[in-house]
mmCIF file of C-alpha atoms in Angstrom:
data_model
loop_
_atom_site.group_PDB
_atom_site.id
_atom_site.type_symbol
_atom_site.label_atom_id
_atom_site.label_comp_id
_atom_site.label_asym_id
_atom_site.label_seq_id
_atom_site.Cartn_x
_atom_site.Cartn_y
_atom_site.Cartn_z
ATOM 1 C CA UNK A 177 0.000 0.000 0.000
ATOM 2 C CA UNK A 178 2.900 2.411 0.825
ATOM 3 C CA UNK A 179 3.392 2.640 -2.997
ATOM 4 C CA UNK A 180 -0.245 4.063 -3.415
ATOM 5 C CA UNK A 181 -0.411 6.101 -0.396
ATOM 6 C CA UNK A 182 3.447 7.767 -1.432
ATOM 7 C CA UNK A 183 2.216 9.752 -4.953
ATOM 8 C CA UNK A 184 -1.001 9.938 -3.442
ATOM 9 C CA UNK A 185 0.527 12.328 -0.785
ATOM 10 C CA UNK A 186 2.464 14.102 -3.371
ATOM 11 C CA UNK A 187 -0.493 15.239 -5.315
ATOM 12 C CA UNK A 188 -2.508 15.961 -2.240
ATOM 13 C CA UNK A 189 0.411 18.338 -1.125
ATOM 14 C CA UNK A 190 0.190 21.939 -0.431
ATOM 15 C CA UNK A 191 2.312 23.592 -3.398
ATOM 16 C CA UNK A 192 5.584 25.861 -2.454
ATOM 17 C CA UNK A 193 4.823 29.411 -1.758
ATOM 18 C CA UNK A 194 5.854 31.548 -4.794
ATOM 19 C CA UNK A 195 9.415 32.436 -4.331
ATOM 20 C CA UNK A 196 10.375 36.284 -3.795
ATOM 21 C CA UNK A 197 12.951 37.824 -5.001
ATOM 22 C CA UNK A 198 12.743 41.752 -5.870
ATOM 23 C CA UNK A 199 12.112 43.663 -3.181
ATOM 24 C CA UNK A 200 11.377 47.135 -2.780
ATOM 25 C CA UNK A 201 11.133 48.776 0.277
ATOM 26 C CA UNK A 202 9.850 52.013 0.767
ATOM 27 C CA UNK A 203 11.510 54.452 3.581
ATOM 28 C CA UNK A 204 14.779 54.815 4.319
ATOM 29 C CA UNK A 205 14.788 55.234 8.109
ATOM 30 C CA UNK A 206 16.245 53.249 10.696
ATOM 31 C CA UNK A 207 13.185 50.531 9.801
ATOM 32 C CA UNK A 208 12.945 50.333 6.293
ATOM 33 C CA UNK A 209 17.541 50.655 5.979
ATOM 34 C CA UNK A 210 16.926 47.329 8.600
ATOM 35 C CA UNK A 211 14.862 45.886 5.843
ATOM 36 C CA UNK A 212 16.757 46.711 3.267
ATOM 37 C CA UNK A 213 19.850 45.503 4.793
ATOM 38 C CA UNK A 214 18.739 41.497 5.791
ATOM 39 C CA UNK A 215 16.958 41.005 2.035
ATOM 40 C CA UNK A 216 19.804 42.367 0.245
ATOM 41 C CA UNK A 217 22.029 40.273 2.725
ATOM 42 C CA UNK A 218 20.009 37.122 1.980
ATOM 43 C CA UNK A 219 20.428 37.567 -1.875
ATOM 44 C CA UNK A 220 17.502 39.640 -2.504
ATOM 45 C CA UNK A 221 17.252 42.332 -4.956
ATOM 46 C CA UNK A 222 16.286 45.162 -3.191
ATOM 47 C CA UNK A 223 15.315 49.098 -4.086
ATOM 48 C CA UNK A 224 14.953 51.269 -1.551
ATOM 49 C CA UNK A 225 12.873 54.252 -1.780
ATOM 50 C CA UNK A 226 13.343 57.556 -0.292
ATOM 51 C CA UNK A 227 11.966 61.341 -0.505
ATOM 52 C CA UNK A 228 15.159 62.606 -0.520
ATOM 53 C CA UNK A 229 18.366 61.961 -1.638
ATOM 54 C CA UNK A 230 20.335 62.549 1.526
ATOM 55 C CA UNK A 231 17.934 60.074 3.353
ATOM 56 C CA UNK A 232 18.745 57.786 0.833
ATOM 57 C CA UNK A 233 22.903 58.419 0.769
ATOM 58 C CA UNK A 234 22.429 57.994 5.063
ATOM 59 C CA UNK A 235 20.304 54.958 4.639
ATOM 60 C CA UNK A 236 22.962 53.575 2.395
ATOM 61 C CA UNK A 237 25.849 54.434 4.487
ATOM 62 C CA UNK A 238 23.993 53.191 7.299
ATOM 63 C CA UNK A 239 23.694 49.677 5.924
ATOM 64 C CA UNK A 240 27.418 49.432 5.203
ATOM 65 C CA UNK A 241 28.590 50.059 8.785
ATOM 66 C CA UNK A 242 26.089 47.560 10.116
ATOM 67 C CA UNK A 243 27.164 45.209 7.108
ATOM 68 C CA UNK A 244 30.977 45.660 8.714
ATOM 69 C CA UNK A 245 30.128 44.912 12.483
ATOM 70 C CA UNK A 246 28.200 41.805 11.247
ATOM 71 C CA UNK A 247 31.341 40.706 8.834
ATOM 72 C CA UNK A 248 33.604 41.414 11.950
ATOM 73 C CA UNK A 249 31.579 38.679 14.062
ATOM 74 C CA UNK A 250 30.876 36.662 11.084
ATOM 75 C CA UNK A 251 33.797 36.374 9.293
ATOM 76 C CA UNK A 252 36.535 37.076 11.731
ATOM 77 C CA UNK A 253 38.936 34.474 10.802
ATOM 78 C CA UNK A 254 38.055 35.427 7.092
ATOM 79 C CA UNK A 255 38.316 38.975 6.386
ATOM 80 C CA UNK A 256 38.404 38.588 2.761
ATOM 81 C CA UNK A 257 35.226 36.621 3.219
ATOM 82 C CA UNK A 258 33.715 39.423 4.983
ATOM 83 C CA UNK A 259 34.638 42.373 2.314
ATOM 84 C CA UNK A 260 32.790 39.974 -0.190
ATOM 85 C CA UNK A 261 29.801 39.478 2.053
ATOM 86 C CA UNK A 262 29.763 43.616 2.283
ATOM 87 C CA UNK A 263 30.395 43.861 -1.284
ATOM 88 C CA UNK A 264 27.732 41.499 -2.621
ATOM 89 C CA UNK A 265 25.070 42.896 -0.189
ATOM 90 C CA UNK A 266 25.168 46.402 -0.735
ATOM 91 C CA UNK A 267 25.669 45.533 -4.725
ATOM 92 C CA UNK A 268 22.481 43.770 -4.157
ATOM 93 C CA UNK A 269 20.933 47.196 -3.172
ATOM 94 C CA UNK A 270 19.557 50.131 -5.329
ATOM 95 C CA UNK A 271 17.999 53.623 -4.225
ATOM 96 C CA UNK A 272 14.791 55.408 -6.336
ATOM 97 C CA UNK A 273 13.692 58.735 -4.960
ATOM 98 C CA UNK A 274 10.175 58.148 -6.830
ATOM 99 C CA UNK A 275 8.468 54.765 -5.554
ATOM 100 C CA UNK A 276 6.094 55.141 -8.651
ATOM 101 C CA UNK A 277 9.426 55.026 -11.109
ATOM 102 C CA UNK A 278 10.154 52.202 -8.714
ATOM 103 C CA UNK A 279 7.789 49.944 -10.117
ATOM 104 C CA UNK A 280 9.681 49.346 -13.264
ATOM 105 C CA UNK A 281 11.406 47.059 -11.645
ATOM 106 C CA UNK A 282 8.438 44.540 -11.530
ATOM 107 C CA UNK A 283 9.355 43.744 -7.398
ATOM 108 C CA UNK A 284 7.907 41.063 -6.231
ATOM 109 C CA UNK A 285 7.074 42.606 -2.898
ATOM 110 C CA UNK A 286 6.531 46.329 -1.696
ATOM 111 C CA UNK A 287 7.087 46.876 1.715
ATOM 112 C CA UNK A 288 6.216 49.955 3.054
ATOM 113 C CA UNK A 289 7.781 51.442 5.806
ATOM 114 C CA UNK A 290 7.275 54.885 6.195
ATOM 115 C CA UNK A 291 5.595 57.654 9.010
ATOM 116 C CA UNK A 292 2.147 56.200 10.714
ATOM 117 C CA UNK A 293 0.170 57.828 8.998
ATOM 118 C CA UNK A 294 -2.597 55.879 7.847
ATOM 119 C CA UNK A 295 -4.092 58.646 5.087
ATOM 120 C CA UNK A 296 0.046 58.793 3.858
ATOM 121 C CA UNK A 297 0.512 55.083 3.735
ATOM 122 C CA UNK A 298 -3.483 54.922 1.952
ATOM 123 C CA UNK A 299 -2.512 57.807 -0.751
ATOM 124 C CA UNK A 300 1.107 56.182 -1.099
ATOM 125 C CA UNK A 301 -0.222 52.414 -2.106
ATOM 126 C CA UNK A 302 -3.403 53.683 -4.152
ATOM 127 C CA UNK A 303 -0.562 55.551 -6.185
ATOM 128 C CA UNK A 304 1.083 52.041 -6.302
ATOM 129 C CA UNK A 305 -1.295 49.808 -7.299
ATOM 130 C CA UNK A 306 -2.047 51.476 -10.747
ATOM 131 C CA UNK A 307 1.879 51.342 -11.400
ATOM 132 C CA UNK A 308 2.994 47.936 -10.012
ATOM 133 C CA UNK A 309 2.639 44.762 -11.755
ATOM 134 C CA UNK A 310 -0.639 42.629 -11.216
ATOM 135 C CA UNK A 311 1.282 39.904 -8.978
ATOM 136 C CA UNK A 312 3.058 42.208 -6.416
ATOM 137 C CA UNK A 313 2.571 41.941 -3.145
ATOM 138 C CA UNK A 314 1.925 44.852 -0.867
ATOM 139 C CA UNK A 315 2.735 44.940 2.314
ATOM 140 C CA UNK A 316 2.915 46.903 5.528
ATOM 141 C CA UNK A 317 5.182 47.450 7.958
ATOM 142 C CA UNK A 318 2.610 49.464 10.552
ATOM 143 C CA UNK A 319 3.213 48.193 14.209
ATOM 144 C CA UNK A 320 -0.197 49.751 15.451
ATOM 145 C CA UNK A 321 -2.337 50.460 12.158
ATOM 146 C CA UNK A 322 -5.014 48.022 11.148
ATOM 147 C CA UNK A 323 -3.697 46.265 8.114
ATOM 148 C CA UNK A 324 -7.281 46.130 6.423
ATOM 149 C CA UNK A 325 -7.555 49.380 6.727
ATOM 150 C CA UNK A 326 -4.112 50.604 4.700
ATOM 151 C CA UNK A 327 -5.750 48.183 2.321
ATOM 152 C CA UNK A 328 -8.479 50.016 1.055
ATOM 153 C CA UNK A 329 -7.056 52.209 -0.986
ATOM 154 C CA UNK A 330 -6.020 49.635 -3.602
ATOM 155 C CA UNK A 331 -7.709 46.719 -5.401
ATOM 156 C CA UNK A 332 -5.745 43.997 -4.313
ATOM 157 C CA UNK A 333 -6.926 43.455 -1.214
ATOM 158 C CA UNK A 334 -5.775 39.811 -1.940
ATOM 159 C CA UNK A 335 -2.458 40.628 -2.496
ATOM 160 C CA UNK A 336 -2.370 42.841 1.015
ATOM 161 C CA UNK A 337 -0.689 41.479 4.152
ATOM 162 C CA UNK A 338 1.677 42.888 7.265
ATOM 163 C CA UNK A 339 5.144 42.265 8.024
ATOM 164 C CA UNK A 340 6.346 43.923 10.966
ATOM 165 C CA UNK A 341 9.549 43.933 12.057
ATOM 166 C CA UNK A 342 11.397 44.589 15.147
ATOM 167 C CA UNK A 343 13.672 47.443 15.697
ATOM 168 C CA UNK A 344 17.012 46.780 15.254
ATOM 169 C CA UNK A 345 15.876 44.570 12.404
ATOM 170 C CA UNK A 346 19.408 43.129 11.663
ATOM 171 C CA UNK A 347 19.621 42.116 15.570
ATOM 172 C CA UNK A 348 15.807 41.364 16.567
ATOM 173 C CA UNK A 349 14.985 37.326 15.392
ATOM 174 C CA UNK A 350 11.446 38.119 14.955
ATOM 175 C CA UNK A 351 9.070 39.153 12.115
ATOM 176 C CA UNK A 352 5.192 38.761 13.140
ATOM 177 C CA UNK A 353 3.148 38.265 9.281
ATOM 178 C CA UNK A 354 -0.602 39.992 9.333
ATOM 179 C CA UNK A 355 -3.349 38.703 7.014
ATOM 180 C CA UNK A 356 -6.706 40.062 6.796
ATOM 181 C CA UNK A 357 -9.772 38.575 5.962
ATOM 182 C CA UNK A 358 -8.996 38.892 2.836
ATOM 183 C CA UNK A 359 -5.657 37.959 2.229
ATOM 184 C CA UNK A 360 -5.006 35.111 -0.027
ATOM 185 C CA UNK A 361 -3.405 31.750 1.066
ATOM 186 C CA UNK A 362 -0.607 32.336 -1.694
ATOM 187 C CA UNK A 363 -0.286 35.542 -0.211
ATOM 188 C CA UNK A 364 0.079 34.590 3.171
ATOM 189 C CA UNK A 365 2.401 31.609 2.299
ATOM 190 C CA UNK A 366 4.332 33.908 0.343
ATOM 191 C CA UNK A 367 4.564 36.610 3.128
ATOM 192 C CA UNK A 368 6.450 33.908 5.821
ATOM 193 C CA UNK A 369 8.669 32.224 3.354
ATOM 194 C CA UNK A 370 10.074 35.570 2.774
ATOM 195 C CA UNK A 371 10.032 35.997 6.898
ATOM 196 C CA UNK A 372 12.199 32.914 6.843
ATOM 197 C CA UNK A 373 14.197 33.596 3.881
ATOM 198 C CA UNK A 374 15.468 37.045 5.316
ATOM 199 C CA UNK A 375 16.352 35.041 8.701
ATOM 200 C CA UNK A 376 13.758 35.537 10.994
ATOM 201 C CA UNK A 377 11.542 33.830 13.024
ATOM 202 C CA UNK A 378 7.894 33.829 11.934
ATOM 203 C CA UNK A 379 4.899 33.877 13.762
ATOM 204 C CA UNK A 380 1.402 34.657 12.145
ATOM 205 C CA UNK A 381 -1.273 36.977 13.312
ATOM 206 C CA UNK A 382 -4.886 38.150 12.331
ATOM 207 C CA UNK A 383 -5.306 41.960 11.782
ATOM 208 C CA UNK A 384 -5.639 42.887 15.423
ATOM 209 C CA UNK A 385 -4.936 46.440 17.098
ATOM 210 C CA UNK A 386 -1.182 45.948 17.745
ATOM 211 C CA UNK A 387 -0.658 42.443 16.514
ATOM 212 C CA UNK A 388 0.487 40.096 18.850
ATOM 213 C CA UNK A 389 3.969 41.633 20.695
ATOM 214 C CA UNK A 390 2.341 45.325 20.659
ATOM 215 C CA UNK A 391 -1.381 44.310 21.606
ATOM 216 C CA UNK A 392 0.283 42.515 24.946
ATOM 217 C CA UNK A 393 3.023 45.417 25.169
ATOM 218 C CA UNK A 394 0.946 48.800 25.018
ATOM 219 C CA UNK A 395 -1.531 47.852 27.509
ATOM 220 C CA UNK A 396 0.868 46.286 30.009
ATOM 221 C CA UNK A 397 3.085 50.185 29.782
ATOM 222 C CA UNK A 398 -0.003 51.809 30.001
ATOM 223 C CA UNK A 399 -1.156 49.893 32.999
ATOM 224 C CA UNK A 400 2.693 50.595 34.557
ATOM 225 C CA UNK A 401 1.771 54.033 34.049
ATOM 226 C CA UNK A 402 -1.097 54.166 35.327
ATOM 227 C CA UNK A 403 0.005 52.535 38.381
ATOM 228 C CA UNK A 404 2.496 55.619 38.818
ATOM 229 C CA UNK A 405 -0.766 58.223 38.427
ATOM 230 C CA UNK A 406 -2.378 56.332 41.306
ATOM 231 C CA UNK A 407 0.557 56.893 43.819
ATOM 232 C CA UNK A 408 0.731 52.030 44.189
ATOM 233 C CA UNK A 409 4.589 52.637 43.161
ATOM 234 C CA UNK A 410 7.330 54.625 41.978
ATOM 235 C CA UNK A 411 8.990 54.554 38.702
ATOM 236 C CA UNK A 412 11.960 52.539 40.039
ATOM 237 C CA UNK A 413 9.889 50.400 42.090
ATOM 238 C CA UNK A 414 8.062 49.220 39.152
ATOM 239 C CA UNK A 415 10.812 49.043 36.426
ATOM 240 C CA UNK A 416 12.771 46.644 39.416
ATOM 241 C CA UNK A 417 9.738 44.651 40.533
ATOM 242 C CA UNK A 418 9.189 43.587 36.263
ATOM 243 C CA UNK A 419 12.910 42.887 36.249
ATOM 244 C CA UNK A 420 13.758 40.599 39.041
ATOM 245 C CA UNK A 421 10.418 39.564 39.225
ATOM 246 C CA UNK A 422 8.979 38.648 35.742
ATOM 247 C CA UNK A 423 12.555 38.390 34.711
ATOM 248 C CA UNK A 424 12.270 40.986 31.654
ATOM 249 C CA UNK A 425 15.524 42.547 30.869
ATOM 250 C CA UNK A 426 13.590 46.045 30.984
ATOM 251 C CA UNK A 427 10.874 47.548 32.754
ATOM 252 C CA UNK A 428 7.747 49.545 31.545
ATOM 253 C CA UNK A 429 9.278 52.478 32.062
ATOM 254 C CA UNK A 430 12.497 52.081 30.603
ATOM 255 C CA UNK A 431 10.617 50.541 27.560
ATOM 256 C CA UNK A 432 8.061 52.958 27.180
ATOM 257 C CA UNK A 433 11.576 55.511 27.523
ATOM 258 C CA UNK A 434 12.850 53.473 24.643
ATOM 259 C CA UNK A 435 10.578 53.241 22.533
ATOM 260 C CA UNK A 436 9.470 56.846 22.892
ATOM 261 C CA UNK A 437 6.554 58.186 24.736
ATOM 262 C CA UNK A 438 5.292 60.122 22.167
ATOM 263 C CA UNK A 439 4.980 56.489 19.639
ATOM 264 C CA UNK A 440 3.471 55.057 22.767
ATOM 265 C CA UNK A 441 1.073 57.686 23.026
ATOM 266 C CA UNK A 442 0.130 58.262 19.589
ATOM 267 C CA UNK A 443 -0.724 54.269 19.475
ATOM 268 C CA UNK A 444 -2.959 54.336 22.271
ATOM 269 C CA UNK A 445 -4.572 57.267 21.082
ATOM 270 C CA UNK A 446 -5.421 55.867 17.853
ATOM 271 C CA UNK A 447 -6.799 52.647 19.637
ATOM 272 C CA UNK A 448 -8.842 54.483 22.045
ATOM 273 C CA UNK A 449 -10.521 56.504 19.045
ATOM 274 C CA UNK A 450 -11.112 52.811 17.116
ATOM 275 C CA UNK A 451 -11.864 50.946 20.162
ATOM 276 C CA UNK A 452 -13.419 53.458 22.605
ATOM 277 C CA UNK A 453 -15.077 50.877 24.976
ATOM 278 C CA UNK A 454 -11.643 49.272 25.432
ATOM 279 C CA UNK A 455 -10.548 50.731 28.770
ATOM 280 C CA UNK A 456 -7.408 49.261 28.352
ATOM 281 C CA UNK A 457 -6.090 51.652 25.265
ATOM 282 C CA UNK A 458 -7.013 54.876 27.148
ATOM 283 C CA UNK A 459 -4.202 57.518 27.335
ATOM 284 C CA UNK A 460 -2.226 57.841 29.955
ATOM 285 C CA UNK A 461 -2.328 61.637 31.298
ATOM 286 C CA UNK A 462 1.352 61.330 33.101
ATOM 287 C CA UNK A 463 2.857 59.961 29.778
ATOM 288 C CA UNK A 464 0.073 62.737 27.414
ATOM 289 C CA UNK A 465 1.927 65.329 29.873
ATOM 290 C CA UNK A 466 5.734 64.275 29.081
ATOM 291 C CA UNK A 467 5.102 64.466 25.626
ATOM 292 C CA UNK A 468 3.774 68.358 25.887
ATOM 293 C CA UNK A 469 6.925 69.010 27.766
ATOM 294 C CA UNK A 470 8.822 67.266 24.821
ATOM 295 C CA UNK A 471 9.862 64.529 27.307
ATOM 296 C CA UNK A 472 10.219 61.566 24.795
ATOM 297 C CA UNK A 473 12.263 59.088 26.304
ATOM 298 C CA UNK A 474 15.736 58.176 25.283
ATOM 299 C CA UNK A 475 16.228 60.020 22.110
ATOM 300 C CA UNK A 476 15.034 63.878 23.698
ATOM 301 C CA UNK A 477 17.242 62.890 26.549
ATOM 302 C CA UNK A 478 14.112 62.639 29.071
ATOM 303 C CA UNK A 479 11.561 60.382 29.683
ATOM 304 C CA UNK A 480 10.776 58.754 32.879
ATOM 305 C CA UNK A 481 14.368 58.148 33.414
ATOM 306 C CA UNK A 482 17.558 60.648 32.566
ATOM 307 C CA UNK A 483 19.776 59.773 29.188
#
């Protein structure tokens, strides 16, 4: 029987996700220069998009220095070895200050990886999806937008899905891959190979608020915060206790310090307009007040901690 049941299997099988390999990435801050950097690193073509030409000559020269700390760990005892993994990388690379003109290149997948701003990132892919070719993918890199909603503006709604990354991209393992309800399996199959392809970890999400990693993180900040407001602990107390207690290598505050209280705010913002019977995305008036006073977190200098 095994010698029925073996091609049986074989034509019963799911088929292989369809392979990626242009890439075009559009932003070229310290996200979308992370994005860049691990597809072009992994042998992917790559074009990275920026509005102006000195973002894009900083994103580039970005890339290379993180491309030499990685060949210094890498390729140690090779250093030849390591000039040619710089060299082939960043000739895998491109720039195009016009994501339209971008196109042209018939990618296979647009990732997009610019301000949150959901009417930007709607206007930027409805311009898109009248120049790209019928099979690219679209996808965004949003850590607190609804990917549904970005999705809107086009008409391949099939063809949509999220990939968000993790700041420092090159360092952090994970990638978390969105689909909405209408997301196509190819899509979605095609979405994580490329997760795994560029290295990383996948795990797969619906199109929550937040995802998985922000929908748990926000609201346990938040609630750290809120703690402060009602005089249970002080900022110390509370960034130790999560420490040596939970065993996280930071605590709310320091995270919410690093990655800025005004990104932490403007996410639960946003999530208390969507959601506004969820008491769990409600601002925060202590962190609302630091961000008047231009108390950001680590990179204004000031946050709930001194930098």
């Amino acid at each position: 029987f095994s010698s029925l049941i073996t091609p049986l299997r074989s034509l019963s099988s799911t088929p292989p996700a369809r392979a990626i390999s242009a890439v075009t990435v559009l932003g070229a801050g310290l996200m979308g220069t992370g994005i860049v950097q691990v597809a072009a690193a992994t042998g992917h073509k790559v074009t990275m998009v920026g509005v102006e030409q000195s973002l894009l000559d900083g994103g580039m020269s970005r890339i290379e220095k993180s491309l030499q700390r990685v060949a210094k760990r890498r390729f140690k005892d090779d250093p030849n070895a390591g000039e040619d993994f710089i060299s082939s990388t960043m000739g895998n690379i491109s720039t195009n200050l016009s994501a339209v003109d971008a196109m042209s290149s018939s990618p296979d997948l647009v990732i997009e990886a610019i301000p949150e701003d959901i009417d930007l990132k709607r206007r930027v892919f409805k311009d898109l999806d009248e120049a790209a070719p019928e099979n690219t993918i679209f996808a965004s890199n949003t850590s607190s937008l609804r990917i549904a909603q970005i999705a809107e503006a086009t008409n391949r709604k099939d063809r949509f899905g999220g990939l968000h990354f993790f700041n420092p991209v090159p360092v952090m393992k994970l990638v978390e891959v969105i689909r909405t309800p209408e997301t196509s399996d190819e899509t979605f199959d095609a979405l994580k190979a490329f997760g795994t392809a560029v290295g990383k970890s996948v795990v797969q999400c619906q199109d929550t608020p937040g995802f998985i990693v922000n929908r748990l993180l926000v609201p346990y900040m938040l609630e750290a915060a809120r703690m402060l407001e009602r005089g249970e602990a002080t900022v110390e107390d509370i960034d130790t206790a999560m420490k040596l207690g939970a065993g996280y290598p930071m605590g709310p505050f320091e995270l919410l310090d690093y990655v800025g209280l005004d990104t932490a705010n403007f996410i639960s913002e946003g999530w208390a307009r969507d959601y506004p019977d969820e008491p769990l995305f409600k601002p925060v008036e202590v962190i609302t007040d630091k961000v008047k006073e231009g108390k950001l977190g680590v990179k204004s200098g000031q946050g709930f901690h001194s930098y």
